[in-house]
CSV table of C-alpha atoms and ligand atoms in Angstrom, one decimal:
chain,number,residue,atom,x,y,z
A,1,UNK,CA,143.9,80.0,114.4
A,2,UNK,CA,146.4,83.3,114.1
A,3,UNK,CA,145.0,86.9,113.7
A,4,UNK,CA,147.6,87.6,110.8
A,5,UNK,CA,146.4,84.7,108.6
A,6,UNK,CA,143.7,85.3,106.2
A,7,UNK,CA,142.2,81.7,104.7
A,8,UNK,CA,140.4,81.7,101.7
A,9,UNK,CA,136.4,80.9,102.4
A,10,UNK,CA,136.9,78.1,99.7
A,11,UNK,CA,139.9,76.4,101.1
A,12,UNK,CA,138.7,76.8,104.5
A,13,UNK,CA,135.7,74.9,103.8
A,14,UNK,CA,137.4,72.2,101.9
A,15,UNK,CA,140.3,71.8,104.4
A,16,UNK,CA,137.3,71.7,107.2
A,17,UNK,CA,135.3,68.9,105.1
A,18,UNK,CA,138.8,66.6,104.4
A,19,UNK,CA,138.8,67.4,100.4
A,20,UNK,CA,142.4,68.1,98.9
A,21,UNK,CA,144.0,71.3,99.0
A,22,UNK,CA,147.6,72.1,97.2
A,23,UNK,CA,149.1,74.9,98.7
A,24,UNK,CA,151.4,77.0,95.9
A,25,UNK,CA,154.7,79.2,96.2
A,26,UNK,CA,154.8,83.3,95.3
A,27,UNK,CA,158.6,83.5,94.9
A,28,UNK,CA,158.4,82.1,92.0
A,29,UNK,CA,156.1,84.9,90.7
A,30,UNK,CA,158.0,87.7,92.0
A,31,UNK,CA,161.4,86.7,91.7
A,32,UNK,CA,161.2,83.8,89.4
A,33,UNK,CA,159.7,84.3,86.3
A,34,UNK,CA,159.3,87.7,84.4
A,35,UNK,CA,156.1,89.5,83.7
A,36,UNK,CA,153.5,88.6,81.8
A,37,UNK,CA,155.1,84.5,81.9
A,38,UNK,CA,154.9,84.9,86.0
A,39,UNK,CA,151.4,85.7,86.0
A,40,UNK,CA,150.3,83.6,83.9
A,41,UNK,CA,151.8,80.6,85.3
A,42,UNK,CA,150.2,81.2,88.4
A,43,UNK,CA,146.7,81.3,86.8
A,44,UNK,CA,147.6,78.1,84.8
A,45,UNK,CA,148.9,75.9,87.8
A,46,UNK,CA,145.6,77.0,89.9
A,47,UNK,CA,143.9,75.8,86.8
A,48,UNK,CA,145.1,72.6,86.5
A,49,UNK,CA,145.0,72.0,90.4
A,50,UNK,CA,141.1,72.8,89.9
A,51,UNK,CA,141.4,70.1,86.9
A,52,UNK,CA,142.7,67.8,88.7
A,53,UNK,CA,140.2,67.9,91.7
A,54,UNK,CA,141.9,69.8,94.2
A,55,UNK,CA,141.5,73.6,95.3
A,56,UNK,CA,144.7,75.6,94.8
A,57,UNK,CA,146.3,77.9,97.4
A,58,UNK,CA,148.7,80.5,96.5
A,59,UNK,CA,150.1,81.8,99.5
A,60,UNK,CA,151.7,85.6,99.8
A,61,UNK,CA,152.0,88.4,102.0
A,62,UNK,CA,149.4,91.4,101.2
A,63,UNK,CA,149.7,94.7,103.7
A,64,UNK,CA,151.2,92.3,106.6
A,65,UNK,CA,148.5,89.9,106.5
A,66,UNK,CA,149.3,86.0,105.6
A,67,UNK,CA,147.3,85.1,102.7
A,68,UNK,CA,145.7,81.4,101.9
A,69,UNK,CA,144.6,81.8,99.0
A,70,UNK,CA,144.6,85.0,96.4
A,71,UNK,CA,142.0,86.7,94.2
A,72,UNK,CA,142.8,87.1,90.3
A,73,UNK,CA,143.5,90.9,91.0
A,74,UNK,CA,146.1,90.1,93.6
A,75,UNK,CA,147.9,87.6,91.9
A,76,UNK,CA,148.1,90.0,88.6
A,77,UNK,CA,149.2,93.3,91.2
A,78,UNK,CA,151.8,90.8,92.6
A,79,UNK,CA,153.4,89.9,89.6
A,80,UNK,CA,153.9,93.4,88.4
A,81,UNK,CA,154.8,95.2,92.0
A,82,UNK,CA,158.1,96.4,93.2
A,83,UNK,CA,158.4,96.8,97.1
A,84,UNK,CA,157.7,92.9,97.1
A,85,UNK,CA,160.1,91.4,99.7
A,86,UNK,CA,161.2,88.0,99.3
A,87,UNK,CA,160.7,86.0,102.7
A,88,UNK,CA,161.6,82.8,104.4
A,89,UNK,CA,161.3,82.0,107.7
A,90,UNK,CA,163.6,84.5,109.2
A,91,UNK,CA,161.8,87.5,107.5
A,92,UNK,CA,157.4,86.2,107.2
A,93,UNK,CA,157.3,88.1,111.3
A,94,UNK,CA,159.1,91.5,109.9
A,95,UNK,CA,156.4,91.5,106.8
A,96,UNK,CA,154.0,91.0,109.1
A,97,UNK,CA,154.5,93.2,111.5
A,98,UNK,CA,155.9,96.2,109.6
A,99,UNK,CA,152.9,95.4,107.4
A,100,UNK,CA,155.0,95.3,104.2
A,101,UNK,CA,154.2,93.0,100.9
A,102,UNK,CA,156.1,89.6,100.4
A,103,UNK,CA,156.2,86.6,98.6
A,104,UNK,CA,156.9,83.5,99.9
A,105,UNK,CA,159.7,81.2,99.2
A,106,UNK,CA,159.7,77.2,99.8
A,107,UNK,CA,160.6,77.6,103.1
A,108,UNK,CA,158.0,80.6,104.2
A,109,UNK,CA,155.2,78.3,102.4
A,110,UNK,CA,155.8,74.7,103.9
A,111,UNK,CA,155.6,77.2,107.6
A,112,UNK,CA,152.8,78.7,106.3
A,113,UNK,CA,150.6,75.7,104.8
A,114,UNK,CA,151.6,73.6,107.9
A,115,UNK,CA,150.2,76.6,110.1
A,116,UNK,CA,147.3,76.4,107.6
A,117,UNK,CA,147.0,72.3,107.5
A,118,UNK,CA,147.5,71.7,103.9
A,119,UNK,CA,149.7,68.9,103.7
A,120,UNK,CA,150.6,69.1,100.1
A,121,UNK,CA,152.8,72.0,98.3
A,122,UNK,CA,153.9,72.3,94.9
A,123,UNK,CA,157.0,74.5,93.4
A,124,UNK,CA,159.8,74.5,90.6
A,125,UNK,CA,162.8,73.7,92.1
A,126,UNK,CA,164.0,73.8,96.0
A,127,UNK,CA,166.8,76.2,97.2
A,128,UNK,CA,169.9,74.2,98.2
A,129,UNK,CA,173.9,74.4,98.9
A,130,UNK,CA,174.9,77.1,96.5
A,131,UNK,CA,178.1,76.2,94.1
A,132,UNK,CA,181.1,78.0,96.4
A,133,UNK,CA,179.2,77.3,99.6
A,134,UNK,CA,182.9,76.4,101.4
A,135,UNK,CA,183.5,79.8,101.2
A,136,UNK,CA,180.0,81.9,101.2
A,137,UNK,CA,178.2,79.5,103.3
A,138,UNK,CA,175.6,80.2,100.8
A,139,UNK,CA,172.9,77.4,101.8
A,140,UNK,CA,169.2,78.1,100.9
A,141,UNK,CA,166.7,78.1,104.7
A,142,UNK,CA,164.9,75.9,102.6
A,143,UNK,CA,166.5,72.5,103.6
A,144,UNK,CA,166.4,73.2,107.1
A,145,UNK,CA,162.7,73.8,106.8
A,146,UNK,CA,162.5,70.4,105.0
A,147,UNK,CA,164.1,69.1,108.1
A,148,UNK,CA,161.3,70.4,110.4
A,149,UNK,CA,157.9,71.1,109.1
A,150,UNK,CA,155.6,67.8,108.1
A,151,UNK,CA,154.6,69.4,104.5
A,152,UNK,CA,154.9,66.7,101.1
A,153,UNK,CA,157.0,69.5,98.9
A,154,UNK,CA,156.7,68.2,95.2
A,155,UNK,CA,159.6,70.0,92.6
A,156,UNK,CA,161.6,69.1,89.7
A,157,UNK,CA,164.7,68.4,91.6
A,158,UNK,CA,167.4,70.8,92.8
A,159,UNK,CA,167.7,73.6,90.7
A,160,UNK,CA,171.0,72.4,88.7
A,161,UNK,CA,172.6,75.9,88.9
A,162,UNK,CA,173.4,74.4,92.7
A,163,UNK,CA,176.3,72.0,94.2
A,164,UNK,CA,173.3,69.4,93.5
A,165,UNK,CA,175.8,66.8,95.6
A,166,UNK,CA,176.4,69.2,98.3
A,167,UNK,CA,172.4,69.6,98.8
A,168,UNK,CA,171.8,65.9,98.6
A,169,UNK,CA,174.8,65.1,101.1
A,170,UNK,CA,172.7,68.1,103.5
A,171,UNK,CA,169.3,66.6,102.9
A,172,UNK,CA,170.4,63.3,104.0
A,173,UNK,CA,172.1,64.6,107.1
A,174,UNK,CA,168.8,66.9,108.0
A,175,UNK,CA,166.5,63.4,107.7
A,176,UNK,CA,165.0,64.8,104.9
A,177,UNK,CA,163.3,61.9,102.5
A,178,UNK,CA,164.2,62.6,99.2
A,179,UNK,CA,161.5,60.7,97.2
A,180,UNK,CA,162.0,60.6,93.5
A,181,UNK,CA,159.0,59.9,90.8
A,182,UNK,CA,159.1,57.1,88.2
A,183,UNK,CA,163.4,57.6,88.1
A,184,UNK,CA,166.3,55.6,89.3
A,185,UNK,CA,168.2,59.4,89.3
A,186,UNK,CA,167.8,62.5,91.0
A,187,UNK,CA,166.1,65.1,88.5
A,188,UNK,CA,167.8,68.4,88.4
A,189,UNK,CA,165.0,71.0,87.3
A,190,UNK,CA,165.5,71.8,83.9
A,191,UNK,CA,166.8,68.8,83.0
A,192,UNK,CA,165.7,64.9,83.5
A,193,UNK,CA,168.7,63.8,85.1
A,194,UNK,CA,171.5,65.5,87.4
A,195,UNK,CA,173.6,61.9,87.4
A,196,UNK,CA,173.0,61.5,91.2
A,197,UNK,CA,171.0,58.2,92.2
A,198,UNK,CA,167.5,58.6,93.7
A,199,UNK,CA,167.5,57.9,97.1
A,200,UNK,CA,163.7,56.3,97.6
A,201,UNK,CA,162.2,55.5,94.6
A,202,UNK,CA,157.9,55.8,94.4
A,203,UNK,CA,156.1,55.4,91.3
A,204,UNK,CA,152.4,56.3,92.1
A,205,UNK,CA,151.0,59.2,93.9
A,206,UNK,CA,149.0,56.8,96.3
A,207,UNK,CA,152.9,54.9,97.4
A,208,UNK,CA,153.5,58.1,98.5
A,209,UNK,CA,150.5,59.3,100.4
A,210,UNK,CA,151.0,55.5,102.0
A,211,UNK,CA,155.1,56.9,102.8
A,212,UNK,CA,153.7,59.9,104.2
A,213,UNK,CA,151.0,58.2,106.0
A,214,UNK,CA,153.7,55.6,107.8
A,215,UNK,CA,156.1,58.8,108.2
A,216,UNK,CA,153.4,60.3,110.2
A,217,UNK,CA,152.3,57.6,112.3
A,218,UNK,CA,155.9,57.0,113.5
A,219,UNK,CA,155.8,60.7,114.3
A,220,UNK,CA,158.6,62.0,112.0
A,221,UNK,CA,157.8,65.8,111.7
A,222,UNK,CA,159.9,66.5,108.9
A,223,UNK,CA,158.9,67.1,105.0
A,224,UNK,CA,159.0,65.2,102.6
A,225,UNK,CA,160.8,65.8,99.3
A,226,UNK,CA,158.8,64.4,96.3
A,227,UNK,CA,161.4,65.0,93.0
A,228,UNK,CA,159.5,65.1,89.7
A,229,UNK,CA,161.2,65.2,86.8
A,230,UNK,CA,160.7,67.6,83.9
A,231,UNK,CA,158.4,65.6,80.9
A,232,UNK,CA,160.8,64.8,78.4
A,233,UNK,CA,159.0,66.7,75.5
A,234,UNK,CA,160.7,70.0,78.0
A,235,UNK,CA,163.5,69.1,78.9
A,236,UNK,CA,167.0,71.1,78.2
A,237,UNK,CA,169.8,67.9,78.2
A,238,UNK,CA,171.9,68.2,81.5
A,239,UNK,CA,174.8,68.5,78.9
A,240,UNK,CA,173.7,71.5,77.3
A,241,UNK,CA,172.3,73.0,80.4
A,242,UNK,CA,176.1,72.9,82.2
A,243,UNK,CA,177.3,74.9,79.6
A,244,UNK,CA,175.1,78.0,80.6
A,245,UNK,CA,174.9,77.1,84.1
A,246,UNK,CA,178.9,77.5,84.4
A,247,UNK,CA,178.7,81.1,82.6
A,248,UNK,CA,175.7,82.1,84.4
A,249,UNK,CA,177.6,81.3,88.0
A,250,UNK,CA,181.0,82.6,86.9
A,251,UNK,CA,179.1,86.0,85.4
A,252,UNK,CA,177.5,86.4,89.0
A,253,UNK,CA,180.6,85.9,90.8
A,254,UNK,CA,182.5,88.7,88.8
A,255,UNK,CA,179.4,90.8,89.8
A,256,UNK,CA,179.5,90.5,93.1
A,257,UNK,CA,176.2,88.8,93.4
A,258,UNK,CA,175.5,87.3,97.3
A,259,UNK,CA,172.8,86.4,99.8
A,260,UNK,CA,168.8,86.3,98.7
A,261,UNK,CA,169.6,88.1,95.2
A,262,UNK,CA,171.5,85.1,94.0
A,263,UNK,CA,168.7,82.9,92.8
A,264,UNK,CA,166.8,85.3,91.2
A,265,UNK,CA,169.7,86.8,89.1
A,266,UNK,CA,171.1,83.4,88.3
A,267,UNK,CA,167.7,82.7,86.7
A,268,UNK,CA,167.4,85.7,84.9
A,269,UNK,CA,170.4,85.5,83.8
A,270,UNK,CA,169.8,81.8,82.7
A,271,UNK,CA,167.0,83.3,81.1
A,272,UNK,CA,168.7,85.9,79.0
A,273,UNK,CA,172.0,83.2,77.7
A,274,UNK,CA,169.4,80.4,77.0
A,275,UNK,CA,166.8,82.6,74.5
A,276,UNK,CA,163.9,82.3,76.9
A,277,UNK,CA,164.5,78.3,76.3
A,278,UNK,CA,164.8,78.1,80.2
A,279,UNK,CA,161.7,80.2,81.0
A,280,UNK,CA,159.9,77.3,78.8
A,281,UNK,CA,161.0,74.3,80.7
A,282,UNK,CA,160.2,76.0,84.1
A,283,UNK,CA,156.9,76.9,82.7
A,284,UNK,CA,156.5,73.1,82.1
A,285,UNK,CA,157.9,71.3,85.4
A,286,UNK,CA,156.1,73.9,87.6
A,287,UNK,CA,152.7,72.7,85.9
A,288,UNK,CA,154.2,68.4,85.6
A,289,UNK,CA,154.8,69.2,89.6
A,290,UNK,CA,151.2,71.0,90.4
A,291,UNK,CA,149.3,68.4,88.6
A,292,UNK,CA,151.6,65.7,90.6
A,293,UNK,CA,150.6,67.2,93.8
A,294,UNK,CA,147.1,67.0,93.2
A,295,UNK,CA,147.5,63.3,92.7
A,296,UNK,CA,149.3,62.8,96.5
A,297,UNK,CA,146.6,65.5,97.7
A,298,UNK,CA,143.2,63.2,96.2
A,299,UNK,CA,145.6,59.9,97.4
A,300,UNK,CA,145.9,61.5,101.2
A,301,UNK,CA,142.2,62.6,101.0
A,302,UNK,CA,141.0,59.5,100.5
A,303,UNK,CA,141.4,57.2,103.9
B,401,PSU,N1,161.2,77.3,91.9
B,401,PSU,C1,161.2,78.0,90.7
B,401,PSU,N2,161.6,79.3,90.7
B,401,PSU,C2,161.9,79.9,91.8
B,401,PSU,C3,162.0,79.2,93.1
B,401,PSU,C4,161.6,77.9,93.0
B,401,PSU,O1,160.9,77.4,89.6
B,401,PSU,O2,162.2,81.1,91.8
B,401,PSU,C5,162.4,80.0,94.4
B,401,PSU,C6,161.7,79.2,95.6
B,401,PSU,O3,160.9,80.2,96.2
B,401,PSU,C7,162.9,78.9,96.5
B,401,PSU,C8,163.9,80.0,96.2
B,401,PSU,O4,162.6,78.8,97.8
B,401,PSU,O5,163.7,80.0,94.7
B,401,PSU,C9,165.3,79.7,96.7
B,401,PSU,O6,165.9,80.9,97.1
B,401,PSU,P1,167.2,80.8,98.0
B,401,PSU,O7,168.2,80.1,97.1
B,401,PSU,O8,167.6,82.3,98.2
B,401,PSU,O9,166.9,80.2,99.3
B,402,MN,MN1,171.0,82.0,99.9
């Protein structure tokens, strides 16, 4: 396949006999989520993907080598190390082949997982247009990688600390199908409901293995965007959520915060105004959106 990817014995074998396979973001552990919450997420999702019938695949960079799959040791050293680059497409070659450590965003894992052939990936929340983008031109690589690789993404919506319209607007321009789950309104990550209406509506995981299924047969190579909103019982209302969002933004303007260091800051920072609240819901939409995936990865299995 390629010399620099290393696949998991277990998911190899189950990708080579047809059985489900979820493929699973490091970002999110390295510059998502604090320590001992980051780690510990990761274990859970892999858990419930293993629950729900599927094998999980957490994908990172180790010493330059693409990994499909991580031990319990390397997904612990991960969430604790420092000289962890954070990588999308641009950046995966230069990890690679200056041998450094990284962690994958949305965009670096769709690339990878289609390179790997699993079909189905689950994160938090996708990277979009960033508030200000008129004038920063701050748009996340991960919608242009929605545009081209053929992986089912399943998130909570757009992270709501983004021009949520803006990103919508670009999705729609890139061909991107933005499929939302059991809702009539786009979900915005923390909270249920970001006010914007759905654009495809699905209500069962095997409606959308049949969408992807058509997609594919009319030979559409682009993602598909699956938005899954947060379980009610988690979320934090849209309303209260603005509130922080605005200080949060404004705070990392005055700082001077730009390019890939915006995101994680934003949702530390949204961390540290909310109590820990936000670290909570996250918690709960990543694990609402992993056991989601499994569903469309047992639906696609099945022909
Ligand atoms: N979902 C989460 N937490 C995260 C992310 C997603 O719950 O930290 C990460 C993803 O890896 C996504 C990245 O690709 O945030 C977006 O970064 P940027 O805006 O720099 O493209
Ligand atoms: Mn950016």
């Amino acid at each position: 396949m390629n010399d620099s990817l290393a696949v998991a014995p277990e998911i190899a074998e189950a990708l080579a006999a047809g059985r489900p396979v979820v493929a699973l973001e490091s970002t999110i552990v390295t510059h998502g989520m604090p320590y001992p919450q980051n780690v510990a997420t990761a274990r859970d999702v892999e858990e419930l993907v293993r629950a729900s019938g599927a094998v999980p695949a957490t994908i990172a960079i180790v010493a330059g080598v693409i990994k499909v799959g991580l031990g319990a040791d390397e997904l612990e050293w991960l969430g604790t190390a420092k000289d962890v680059m954070k990588l999308s497409r641009a950046d995966l070659p230069f990890a690679v082949a200056a041998k450094r450590h990284g962690s994958t965003t949305v965009a670096a894992t769709m690339l990878v997982a289609n390179l790997a052939g699993i079909p189905v990936f689950a994160t938090g929340g996708i990277g979009g247009v960033h508030r200000g983008a008129e004038t920063t031109f701050d748009i996340s690589a991960d919608l242009q990688e929605l545009a081209r690789t053929p992986v089912t993404v399943v998130c909570a919506g757009a992270k709501a600390l983004l021009d949520v319209p803006k990103t919508l607007e670009l999705l729609e321009m890139l061909g991107v199908p933005i499929v939302c789950y059991g809702t009539d309104d786009f979900p915005a990550f923390w909270s249920r409901t970001s006010g914007l209406p759905a654009p495809l509506r699905l209500d069962t995981p095997q409606a959308i293995a049949a969408f992807v299924r058509a997609k594919s047969a009319l030979g559409i190579a682009s993602g598909t965007l699956i938005a899954n909103p947060i379980p009610p019982a988690d979320e934090i209302p849209a309303t209260e959520m603005a509130f922080y969002i605005e200080r949060a933004v404004d705070e990392s303007v005055q700082a001077g915060i730009t390019g890939k260091a915006v995101t994680p800051w934003l949702l530390d920072r949204i961390f540290t105004i909310t109590n820990g609240k936000s670290l909570t819901a996250n918690v709960a939409l990543v694990k609402n959106n992993a056991r989601l995936a499994s569903e469309i990865a047992l639906a696609l299995a099945e022909n």
